[in-house]
PDB file of N, CA and C in Angstrom:
ATOM      1  N   HIS A   1     -19.457 -11.553  22.132  1.00 45.00           N
ATOM      2  CA  HIS A   1     -20.374 -12.664  22.157  1.00 45.00           C
ATOM      3  C   HIS A   1     -19.741 -13.827  22.903  1.00 45.00           C
ATOM      4  N   ILE A   2     -20.445 -14.360  23.842  1.00 43.00           N
ATOM      5  CA  ILE A   2     -19.944 -15.474  24.622  1.00 43.00           C
ATOM      6  C   ILE A   2     -19.783 -16.694  23.727  1.00 43.00           C
ATOM      7  N   GLY A   3     -18.642 -17.365  23.865  1.00 49.00           N
ATOM      8  CA  GLY A   3     -18.412 -18.592  23.123  1.00 49.00           C
ATOM      9  C   GLY A   3     -17.838 -18.398  21.732  1.00 49.00           C
ATOM     10  N   ARG A   4     -17.512 -17.182  21.377  1.00 68.00           N
ATOM     11  CA  ARG A   4     -16.939 -16.936  20.050  1.00 68.00           C
ATOM     12  C   ARG A   4     -15.514 -16.428  20.222  1.00 68.00           C
ATOM     13  N   THR A   5     -14.655 -17.284  20.707  1.00 72.00           N
ATOM     14  CA  THR A   5     -13.272 -16.927  20.968  1.00 72.00           C
ATOM     15  C   THR A   5     -12.501 -16.882  19.660  1.00 72.00           C
ATOM     16  N   LEU A   6     -11.758 -15.802  19.475  1.00 73.00           N
ATOM     17  CA  LEU A   6     -10.955 -15.654  18.269  1.00 73.00           C
ATOM     18  C   LEU A   6      -9.577 -16.267  18.485  1.00 73.00           C
ATOM     19  N   PRO A   7      -9.072 -16.995  17.504  1.00 78.00           N
ATOM     20  CA  PRO A   7      -7.699 -17.487  17.598  1.00 78.00           C
ATOM     21  C   PRO A   7      -6.737 -16.301  17.698  1.00 78.00           C
ATOM     22  N   ALA A   8      -5.606 -16.491  18.360  1.00 81.00           N
ATOM     23  CA  ALA A   8      -4.645 -15.407  18.583  1.00 81.00           C
ATOM     24  C   ALA A   8      -4.214 -14.739  17.279  1.00 81.00           C
ATOM     25  N   GLU A   9      -3.983 -15.522  16.223  1.00 76.00           N
ATOM     26  CA  GLU A   9      -3.529 -14.943  14.947  1.00 76.00           C
ATOM     27  C   GLU A   9      -4.590 -14.018  14.357  1.00 76.00           C
ATOM     28  N   LEU A  10      -5.844 -14.432  14.438  1.00 75.00           N
ATOM     29  CA  LEU A  10      -6.941 -13.630  13.897  1.00 75.00           C
ATOM     30  C   LEU A  10      -7.119 -12.362  14.716  1.00 75.00           C
ATOM     31  N   ARG A  11      -7.036 -12.472  16.036  1.00 74.00           N
ATOM     32  CA  ARG A  11      -7.169 -11.309  16.912  1.00 74.00           C
ATOM     33  C   ARG A  11      -6.068 -10.288  16.612  1.00 74.00           C
ATOM     34  N   THR A  12      -4.825 -10.750  16.447  1.00 76.00           N
ATOM     35  CA  THR A  12      -3.708  -9.857  16.136  1.00 76.00           C
ATOM     36  C   THR A  12      -3.915  -9.172  14.793  1.00 76.00           C
ATOM     37  N   ALA A  13      -4.320  -9.924  13.781  1.00 72.00           N
ATOM     38  CA  ALA A  13      -4.555  -9.339  12.454  1.00 72.00           C
ATOM     39  C   ALA A  13      -5.630  -8.261  12.516  1.00 72.00           C
ATOM     40  N   LEU A  14      -6.691  -8.507  13.262  1.00 69.00           N
ATOM     41  CA  LEU A  14      -7.766  -7.521  13.374  1.00 69.00           C
ATOM     42  C   LEU A  14      -7.312  -6.283  14.124  1.00 69.00           C
ATOM     43  N   GLU A  15      -6.496  -6.461  15.158  1.00 72.00           N
ATOM     44  CA  GLU A  15      -6.034  -5.324  15.944  1.00 72.00           C
ATOM     45  C   GLU A  15      -5.046  -4.462  15.173  1.00 72.00           C
ATOM     46  N   LEU A  16      -4.282  -5.057  14.269  1.00 68.00           N
ATOM     47  CA  LEU A  16      -3.350  -4.288  13.452  1.00 68.00           C
ATOM     48  C   LEU A  16      -4.078  -3.429  12.427  1.00 68.00           C
ATOM     49  N   GLY A  17      -5.183  -3.891  11.941  1.00 61.00           N
ATOM     50  CA  GLY A  17      -5.922  -3.153  10.922  1.00 61.00           C
ATOM     51  C   GLY A  17      -5.495  -3.567   9.526  1.00 61.00           C
ATOM     52  N   ASP A  18      -5.995  -2.830   8.541  1.00 63.00           N
ATOM     53  CA  ASP A  18      -5.681  -3.141   7.152  1.00 63.00           C
ATOM     54  C   ASP A  18      -4.183  -3.020   6.892  1.00 63.00           C
ATOM     55  N   PRO A  19      -3.625  -3.923   6.076  1.00 57.00           N
ATOM     56  CA  PRO A  19      -2.191  -3.908   5.798  1.00 57.00           C
ATOM     57  C   PRO A  19      -1.666  -2.588   5.240  1.00 57.00           C
ATOM     58  N   SER A  20      -2.503  -1.822   4.567  1.00 56.00           N
ATOM     59  CA  SER A  20      -2.020  -0.573   3.966  1.00 56.00           C
ATOM     60  C   SER A  20      -1.498   0.410   5.002  1.00 56.00           C
ATOM     61  N   GLY A  21      -2.044   0.393   6.206  1.00 58.00           N
ATOM     62  CA  GLY A  21      -1.589   1.371   7.184  1.00 58.00           C
ATOM     63  C   GLY A  21      -1.310   0.811   8.560  1.00 58.00           C
ATOM     64  N   PHE A  22      -1.804  -0.380   8.849  1.00 58.00           N
ATOM     65  CA  PHE A  22      -1.683  -0.964  10.181  1.00 58.00           C
ATOM     66  C   PHE A  22      -2.020   0.060  11.256  1.00 58.00           C
ATOM     67  N   GLY A  23      -3.122   0.776  11.043  1.00 65.00           N
ATOM     68  CA  GLY A  23      -3.511   1.846  11.958  1.00 65.00           C
ATOM     69  C   GLY A  23      -4.333   1.383  13.139  1.00 65.00           C
ATOM     70  N   GLY A  24      -4.600   0.108  13.257  1.00 72.00           N
ATOM     71  CA  GLY A  24      -5.391  -0.395  14.367  1.00 72.00           C
ATOM     72  C   GLY A  24      -6.865  -0.446  14.017  1.00 72.00           C
ATOM     73  N   LEU A  25      -7.653  -0.887  14.993  1.00 79.00           N
ATOM     74  CA  LEU A  25      -9.089  -1.033  14.782  1.00 79.00           C
ATOM     75  C   LEU A  25      -9.777   0.313  14.635  1.00 79.00           C
ATOM     76  N   VAL A  26     -10.632   0.403  13.632  1.00 86.00           N
ATOM     77  CA  VAL A  26     -11.412   1.604  13.353  1.00 86.00           C
ATOM     78  C   VAL A  26     -12.818   1.148  12.995  1.00 86.00           C
ATOM     79  N   CYS A  27     -13.821   1.892  13.453  1.00 93.00           N
ATOM     80  CA  CYS A  27     -15.193   1.573  13.077  1.00 93.00           C
ATOM     81  C   CYS A  27     -15.349   1.780  11.574  1.00 93.00           C
ATOM     82  N   VAL A  28     -15.798   0.747  10.881  1.00 94.00           N
ATOM     83  CA  VAL A  28     -15.954   0.825   9.429  1.00 94.00           C
ATOM     84  C   VAL A  28     -17.085   1.760   9.021  1.00 94.00           C
ATOM     85  N   ASP A  29     -17.965   2.099   9.969  1.00 97.00           N
ATOM     86  CA  ASP A  29     -19.101   2.955   9.644  1.00 97.00           C
ATOM     87  C   ASP A  29     -18.849   4.428   9.944  1.00 97.00           C
ATOM     88  N   CYS A  30     -18.252   4.729  11.116  1.00 96.00           N
ATOM     89  CA  CYS A  30     -18.128   6.138  11.509  1.00 96.00           C
ATOM     90  C   CYS A  30     -16.688   6.597  11.705  1.00 96.00           C
ATOM     91  N   GLY A  31     -15.727   5.671  11.710  1.00 92.00           N
ATOM     92  CA  GLY A  31     -14.322   6.037  11.841  1.00 92.00           C
ATOM     93  C   GLY A  31     -13.798   6.168  13.267  1.00 92.00           C
ATOM     94  N   LYS A  32     -14.632   5.915  14.279  1.00 92.00           N
ATOM     95  CA  LYS A  32     -14.155   5.984  15.670  1.00 92.00           C
ATOM     96  C   LYS A  32     -13.036   4.982  15.884  1.00 92.00           C
ATOM     97  N   ARG A  33     -12.146   5.305  16.824  1.00 86.00           N
ATOM     98  CA  ARG A  33     -11.014   4.435  17.121  1.00 86.00           C
ATOM     99  C   ARG A  33     -11.057   3.863  18.534  1.00 86.00           C
ATOM    100  N   ARG A  34     -12.041   4.221  19.332  1.00 86.00           N
ATOM    101  CA  ARG A  34     -12.118   3.737  20.711  1.00 86.00           C
ATOM    102  C   ARG A  34     -13.344   2.857  20.893  1.00 86.00           C
ATOM    103  N   GLY A  35     -13.193   1.853  21.737  1.00 88.00           N
ATOM    104  CA  GLY A  35     -14.320   0.983  22.053  1.00 88.00           C
ATOM    105  C   GLY A  35     -14.798   0.157  20.872  1.00 88.00           C
ATOM    106  N   ILE A  36     -13.872  -0.274  20.040  1.00 88.00           N
ATOM    107  CA  ILE A  36     -14.239  -1.011  18.831  1.00 88.00           C
ATOM    108  C   ILE A  36     -14.499  -2.480  19.161  1.00 88.00           C
ATOM    109  N   GLN A  37     -15.598  -2.982  18.648  1.00 90.00           N
ATOM    110  CA  GLN A  37     -15.986  -4.383  18.806  1.00 90.00           C
ATOM    111  C   GLN A  37     -15.814  -5.086  17.466  1.00 90.00           C
ATOM    112  N   ARG A  38     -15.729  -6.385  17.506  1.00 88.00           N
ATOM    113  CA  ARG A  38     -15.646  -7.165  16.268  1.00 88.00           C
ATOM    114  C   ARG A  38     -17.040  -7.682  15.937  1.00 88.00           C
ATOM    115  N   ASP A  39     -17.505  -7.320  14.756  1.00 93.00           N
ATOM    116  CA  ASP A  39     -18.857  -7.679  14.326  1.00 93.00           C
ATOM    117  C   ASP A  39     -18.782  -8.648  13.155  1.00 93.00           C
ATOM    118  N   HIS A  40     -19.617  -9.670  13.194  1.00 92.00           N
ATOM    119  CA  HIS A  40     -19.716 -10.600  12.066  1.00 92.00           C
ATOM    120  C   HIS A  40     -20.513  -9.920  10.953  1.00 92.00           C
ATOM    121  N   ILE A  41     -19.909  -9.743   9.792  1.00 93.00           N
ATOM    122  CA  ILE A  41     -20.587  -9.133   8.649  1.00 93.00           C
ATOM    123  C   ILE A  41     -21.783 -10.000   8.265  1.00 93.00           C
ATOM    124  N   ASP A  42     -21.536 -11.282   8.039  1.00 92.00           N
ATOM    125  CA  ASP A  42     -22.607 -12.262   7.846  1.00 92.00           C
ATOM    126  C   ASP A  42     -22.798 -12.908   9.212  1.00 92.00           C
ATOM    127  N   PRO A  43     -23.918 -12.635   9.890  1.00 90.00           N
ATOM    128  CA  PRO A  43     -24.109 -13.094  11.266  1.00 90.00           C
ATOM    129  C   PRO A  43     -23.935 -14.603  11.442  1.00 90.00           C
ATOM    130  N   VAL A  44     -23.391 -14.987  12.589  1.00 88.00           N
ATOM    131  CA  VAL A  44     -23.235 -16.400  12.933  1.00 88.00           C
ATOM    132  C   VAL A  44     -24.593 -17.093  12.865  1.00 88.00           C
ATOM    133  N   ALA A  45     -25.643 -16.400  13.304  1.00 86.00           N
ATOM    134  CA  ALA A  45     -26.995 -16.973  13.277  1.00 86.00           C
ATOM    135  C   ALA A  45     -27.468 -17.259  11.857  1.00 86.00           C
ATOM    136  N   ASN A  46     -26.805 -16.648  10.879  1.00 85.00           N
ATOM    137  CA  ASN A  46     -27.138 -16.856   9.475  1.00 85.00           C
ATOM    138  C   ASN A  46     -26.126 -17.804   8.816  1.00 85.00           C
ATOM    139  N   GLY A  47     -25.249 -18.402   9.626  1.00 87.00           N
ATOM    140  CA  GLY A  47     -24.250 -19.320   9.096  1.00 87.00           C
ATOM    141  C   GLY A  47     -22.904 -18.691   8.825  1.00 87.00           C
ATOM    142  N   GLY A  48     -22.739 -17.408   9.168  1.00 88.00           N
ATOM    143  CA  GLY A  48     -21.475 -16.718   8.924  1.00 88.00           C
ATOM    144  C   GLY A  48     -20.352 -17.241   9.804  1.00 88.00           C
ATOM    145  N   PRO A  49     -19.149 -17.403   9.234  1.00 90.00           N
ATOM    146  CA  PRO A  49     -18.020 -17.923  10.006  1.00 90.00           C
ATOM    147  C   PRO A  49     -17.314 -16.843  10.822  1.00 90.00           C
ATOM    148  N   THR A  50     -16.580 -17.265  11.837  1.00 87.00           N
ATOM    149  CA  THR A  50     -15.687 -16.361  12.557  1.00 87.00           C
ATOM    150  C   THR A  50     -14.356 -16.439  11.825  1.00 87.00           C
ATOM    151  N   ALA A  51     -14.205 -15.578  10.822  1.00 88.00           N
ATOM    152  CA  ALA A  51     -13.025 -15.558   9.965  1.00 88.00           C
ATOM    153  C   ALA A  51     -12.687 -14.106   9.651  1.00 88.00           C
ATOM    154  N   TYR A  52     -11.424 -13.847   9.326  1.00 84.00           N
ATOM    155  CA  TYR A  52     -10.954 -12.480   9.089  1.00 84.00           C
ATOM    156  C   TYR A  52     -11.842 -11.728   8.105  1.00 84.00           C
ATOM    157  N   ASP A  53     -12.184 -12.360   6.990  1.00 89.00           N
ATOM    158  CA  ASP A  53     -12.960 -11.663   5.964  1.00 89.00           C
ATOM    159  C   ASP A  53     -14.447 -11.561   6.293  1.00 89.00           C
ATOM    160  N   ASN A  54     -14.866 -12.073   7.450  1.00 92.00           N
ATOM    161  CA  ASN A  54     -16.260 -11.930   7.867  1.00 92.00           C
ATOM    162  C   ASN A  54     -16.381 -11.108   9.151  1.00 92.00           C
ATOM    163  N   LEU A  55     -15.302 -10.449   9.567  1.00 90.00           N
ATOM    164  CA  LEU A  55     -15.339  -9.623  10.769  1.00 90.00           C
ATOM    165  C   LEU A  55     -15.003  -8.187  10.417  1.00 90.00           C
ATOM    166  N   ALA A  56     -15.730  -7.258  11.027  1.00 92.00           N
ATOM    167  CA  ALA A  56     -15.489  -5.836  10.813  1.00 92.00           C
ATOM    168  C   ALA A  56     -15.461  -5.146  12.168  1.00 92.00           C
ATOM    169  N   GLY A  57     -14.626  -4.126  12.287  1.00 91.00           N
ATOM    170  CA  GLY A  57     -14.581  -3.337  13.511  1.00 91.00           C
ATOM    171  C   GLY A  57     -15.726  -2.332  13.504  1.00 91.00           C
ATOM    172  N   ARG A  58     -16.494  -2.309  14.598  1.00 95.00           N
ATOM    173  CA  ARG A  58     -17.591  -1.346  14.729  1.00 95.00           C
ATOM    174  C   ARG A  58     -17.632  -0.840  16.156  1.00 95.00           C
ATOM    175  N   CYS A  59     -17.906   0.456  16.317  1.00 96.00           N
ATOM    176  CA  CYS A  59     -18.123   0.992  17.654  1.00 96.00           C
ATOM    177  C   CYS A  59     -19.458   0.452  18.163  1.00 96.00           C
ATOM    178  N   TRP A  60     -19.699   0.602  19.463  1.00 96.00           N
ATOM    179  CA  TRP A  60     -20.907   0.038  20.062  1.00 96.00           C
ATOM    180  C   TRP A  60     -22.167   0.528  19.355  1.00 96.00           C
ATOM    181  N   GLU A  61     -22.246   1.840  19.108  1.00 97.00           N
ATOM    182  CA  GLU A  61     -23.448   2.405  18.492  1.00 97.00           C
ATOM    183  C   GLU A  61     -23.688   1.836  17.094  1.00 97.00           C
ATOM    184  N   CYS A  62     -22.644   1.801  16.279  1.00 97.00           N
ATOM    185  CA  CYS A  62     -22.792   1.281  14.911  1.00 97.00           C
ATOM    186  C   CYS A  62     -23.062  -0.223  14.914  1.00 97.00           C
ATOM    187  N   HIS A  63     -22.459  -0.943  15.873  1.00 96.00           N
ATOM    188  CA  HIS A  63     -22.702  -2.385  15.992  1.00 96.00           C
ATOM    189  C   HIS A  63     -24.172  -2.635  16.319  1.00 96.00           C
ATOM    190  N   GLN A  64     -24.713  -1.860  17.262  1.00 96.00           N
ATOM    191  CA  GLN A  64     -26.123  -2.007  17.623  1.00 96.00           C
ATOM    192  C   GLN A  64     -27.033  -1.700  16.431  1.00 96.00           C
ATOM    193  N   ARG A  65     -26.693  -0.649  15.687  1.00 97.00           N
ATOM    194  CA  ARG A  65     -27.489  -0.260  14.518  1.00 97.00           C
ATOM    195  C   ARG A  65     -27.492  -1.377  13.469  1.00 97.00           C
ATOM    196  N   LYS A  66     -26.308  -1.946  13.187  1.00 96.00           N
ATOM    197  CA  LYS A  66     -26.222  -3.020  12.192  1.00 96.00           C
ATOM    198  C   LYS A  66     -26.962  -4.268  12.667  1.00 96.00           C
ATOM    199  N   THR A  67     -26.841  -4.590  13.958  1.00 94.00           N
ATOM    200  CA  THR A  67     -27.550  -5.748  14.501  1.00 94.00           C
ATOM    201  C   THR A  67     -29.052  -5.582  14.341  1.00 94.00           C
ATOM    202  N   GLU A  68     -29.558  -4.391  14.607  1.00 95.00           N
ATOM    203  CA  GLU A  68     -30.996  -4.139  14.451  1.00 95.00           C
ATOM    204  C   GLU A  68     -31.406  -4.258  12.980  1.00 95.00           C
ATOM    205  N   GLN A  69     -30.570  -3.762  12.069  1.00 93.00           N
ATOM    206  CA  GLN A  69     -30.861  -3.896  10.635  1.00 93.00           C
ATOM    207  C   GLN A  69     -30.887  -5.375  10.237  1.00 93.00           C
ATOM    208  N   ASP A  70     -29.924  -6.148  10.745  1.00 92.00           N
ATOM    209  CA  ASP A  70     -29.892  -7.587  10.459  1.00 92.00           C
ATOM    210  C   ASP A  70     -31.142  -8.269  11.008  1.00 92.00           C
ATOM    211  N   ARG A  71     -31.549  -7.871  12.219  1.00 92.00           N
ATOM    212  CA  ARG A  71     -32.745  -8.466  12.836  1.00 92.00           C
ATOM    213  C   ARG A  71     -33.977  -8.182  11.975  1.00 92.00           C
ATOM    214  N   ARG A  72     -34.127  -6.932  11.552  1.00 93.00           N
ATOM    215  CA  ARG A  72     -35.282  -6.549  10.720  1.00 93.00           C
ATOM    216  C   ARG A  72     -35.276  -7.266   9.376  1.00 93.00           C
ATOM    217  N   ALA A  73     -34.074  -7.563   8.869  1.00 89.00           N
ATOM    218  CA  ALA A  73     -33.950  -8.264   7.585  1.00 89.00           C
ATOM    219  C   ALA A  73     -34.139  -9.776   7.740  1.00 89.00           C
ATOM    220  N   GLY A  74     -34.324 -10.238   8.989  1.00 88.00           N
ATOM    221  CA  GLY A  74     -34.537 -11.661   9.232  1.00 88.00           C
ATOM    222  C   GLY A  74     -33.271 -12.495   9.199  1.00 88.00           C
ATOM    223  N   LEU A  75     -32.110 -11.853   9.382  1.00 84.00           N
ATOM    224  CA  LEU A  75     -30.843 -12.575   9.300  1.00 84.00           C
ATOM    225  C   LEU A  75     -30.389 -13.180  10.620  1.00 84.00           C
ATOM    226  N   LEU A  76     -31.074 -12.868  11.715  1.00 85.00           N
ATOM    227  CA  LEU A  76     -30.593 -13.323  13.015  1.00 85.00           C
ATOM    228  C   LEU A  76     -31.338 -14.515  13.571  1.00 85.00           C
ATOM    229  N   GLY A  77     -32.370 -14.953  12.933  1.00 70.00           N
ATOM    230  CA  GLY A  77     -33.099 -16.120  13.424  1.00 70.00           C
ATOM    231  C   GLY A  77     -33.512 -15.919  14.868  1.00 70.00           C
ATOM    232  N   ASN A  78     -33.225 -16.908  15.705  1.00 59.00           N
ATOM    233  CA  ASN A  78     -33.583 -16.817  17.113  1.00 59.00           C
ATOM    234  C   ASN A  78     -32.451 -16.263  17.960  1.00 59.00           C
ATOM    235  N   GLY A  79     -31.345 -15.842  17.319  1.00 49.00           N
ATOM    236  CA  GLY A  79     -30.238 -15.252  18.047  1.00 49.00           C
ATOM    237  C   GLY A  79     -29.306 -16.261  18.706  1.00 49.00           C
ATOM    238  N   ARG A  80     -29.529 -17.548  18.486  1.00 48.00           N
ATOM    239  CA  ARG A  80     -28.700 -18.568  19.132  1.00 48.00           C
ATOM    240  C   ARG A  80     -27.654 -19.146  18.179  1.00 48.00           C
ATOM    241  N   GLY A  81     -27.701 -18.781  16.927  1.00 43.00           N
ATOM    242  CA  GLY A  81     -26.783 -19.376  15.968  1.00 43.00           C
ATOM    243  C   GLY A  81     -27.311 -20.733  15.531  1.00 43.00           C
ATOM    244  N   ASN A  82     -26.913 -21.153  14.349  1.00 43.00           N
ATOM    245  CA  ASN A  82     -27.404 -22.437  13.862  1.00 43.00           C
ATOM    246  C   ASN A  82     -26.293 -23.462  13.707  1.00 43.00           C
ATOM    247  N   GLY A  83     -25.085 -23.059  14.032  1.00 41.00           N
ATOM    248  CA  GLY A  83     -23.979 -24.001  13.964  1.00 41.00           C
ATOM    249  C   GLY A  83     -23.457 -24.254  12.566  1.00 41.00           C
ATOM    250  N   LYS A  84     -24.026 -23.608  11.536  1.00 42.00           N
ATOM    251  CA  LYS A  84     -23.580 -23.836  10.162  1.00 42.00           C
ATOM    252  C   LYS A  84     -22.233 -23.184   9.891  1.00 42.00           C
ATOM    253  N   GLY A  85     -22.009 -21.979  10.446  1.00 39.00           N
ATOM    254  CA  GLY A  85     -20.741 -21.287  10.248  1.00 39.00           C
ATOM    255  C   GLY A  85     -19.654 -21.901  11.118  1.00 39.00           C
ATOM    256  N   ARG A  86     -18.405 -21.698  10.732  1.00 37.00           N
ATOM    257  CA  ARG A  86     -17.302 -22.251  11.515  1.00 37.00           C
ATOM    258  C   ARG A  86     -17.259 -21.649  12.909  1.00 37.00           C
ATOM    259  N   GLY A  87     -17.815 -20.442  13.086  1.00 38.00           N
ATOM    260  CA  GLY A  87     -17.804 -19.811  14.396  1.00 38.00           C
ATOM    261  C   GLY A  87     -18.975 -20.223  15.255  1.00 38.00           C
ATOM    262  N   GLY A  88     -19.948 -20.928  14.686  1.00 37.00           N
ATOM    263  CA  GLY A  88     -21.136 -21.318  15.438  1.00 37.00           C
ATOM    264  C   GLY A  88     -20.828 -22.396  16.455  1.00 37.00           C
ATOM    265  N   ARG A  89     -21.530 -22.368  17.558  1.00 37.00           N
ATOM    266  CA  ARG A  89     -21.312 -23.350  18.612  1.00 37.00           C
ATOM    267  C   ARG A  89     -22.196 -24.578  18.414  1.00 37.00           C
ATOM    268  N   GLY A  90     -23.235 -24.448  17.599  1.00 36.00           N
ATOM    269  CA  GLY A  90     -24.088 -25.585  17.335  1.00 36.00           C
ATOM    270  C   GLY A  90     -24.948 -26.005  18.515  1.00 36.00           C
ATOM    271  N   ARG A  91     -25.165 -25.106  19.467  1.00 34.00           N
ATOM    272  CA  ARG A  91     -25.982 -25.446  20.631  1.00 34.00           C
ATOM    273  C   ARG A  91     -27.446 -25.509  20.269  1.00 34.00           C
ATOM    274  N   LYS A  92     -28.154 -26.431  20.874  1.00 33.00           N
ATOM    275  CA  LYS A  92     -29.591 -26.531  20.667  1.00 33.00           C
ATOM    276  C   LYS A  92     -30.296 -25.569  21.605  1.00 33.00           C
ATOM    277  N   PRO A  93     -31.417 -24.969  21.154  1.00 36.00           N
ATOM    278  CA  PRO A  93     -32.180 -24.096  22.043  1.00 36.00           C
ATOM    279  C   PRO A  93     -32.688 -24.890  23.241  1.00 36.00           C
ATOM    280  N   PRO A  94     -32.849 -24.219  24.401  1.00 36.00           N
ATOM    281  CA  PRO A  94     -33.349 -24.924  25.589  1.00 36.00           C
ATOM    282  C   PRO A  94     -34.774 -25.403  25.409  1.00 36.00           C
TER     283      PRO A  94
END
């Protein structure tokens, strides 16, 4: 997502994976290890922060599936974010 830059410490922690194994990024849904993206569990558009405990590794397919589920549940609003979460940019719609 454009404009959602992760601090270096957070990026490193996510790339290492869970402390129990430090096995690296894995899709939390299907277990894939390649092409993993960082997904906001609570979407930024819903006020979710860009923080370690609100990010999950997901492959492209699973990320798209979760995004569509969030959209259907009404959690994404207009897709621009509302600036409530710490990761939100707070931009006004054009």
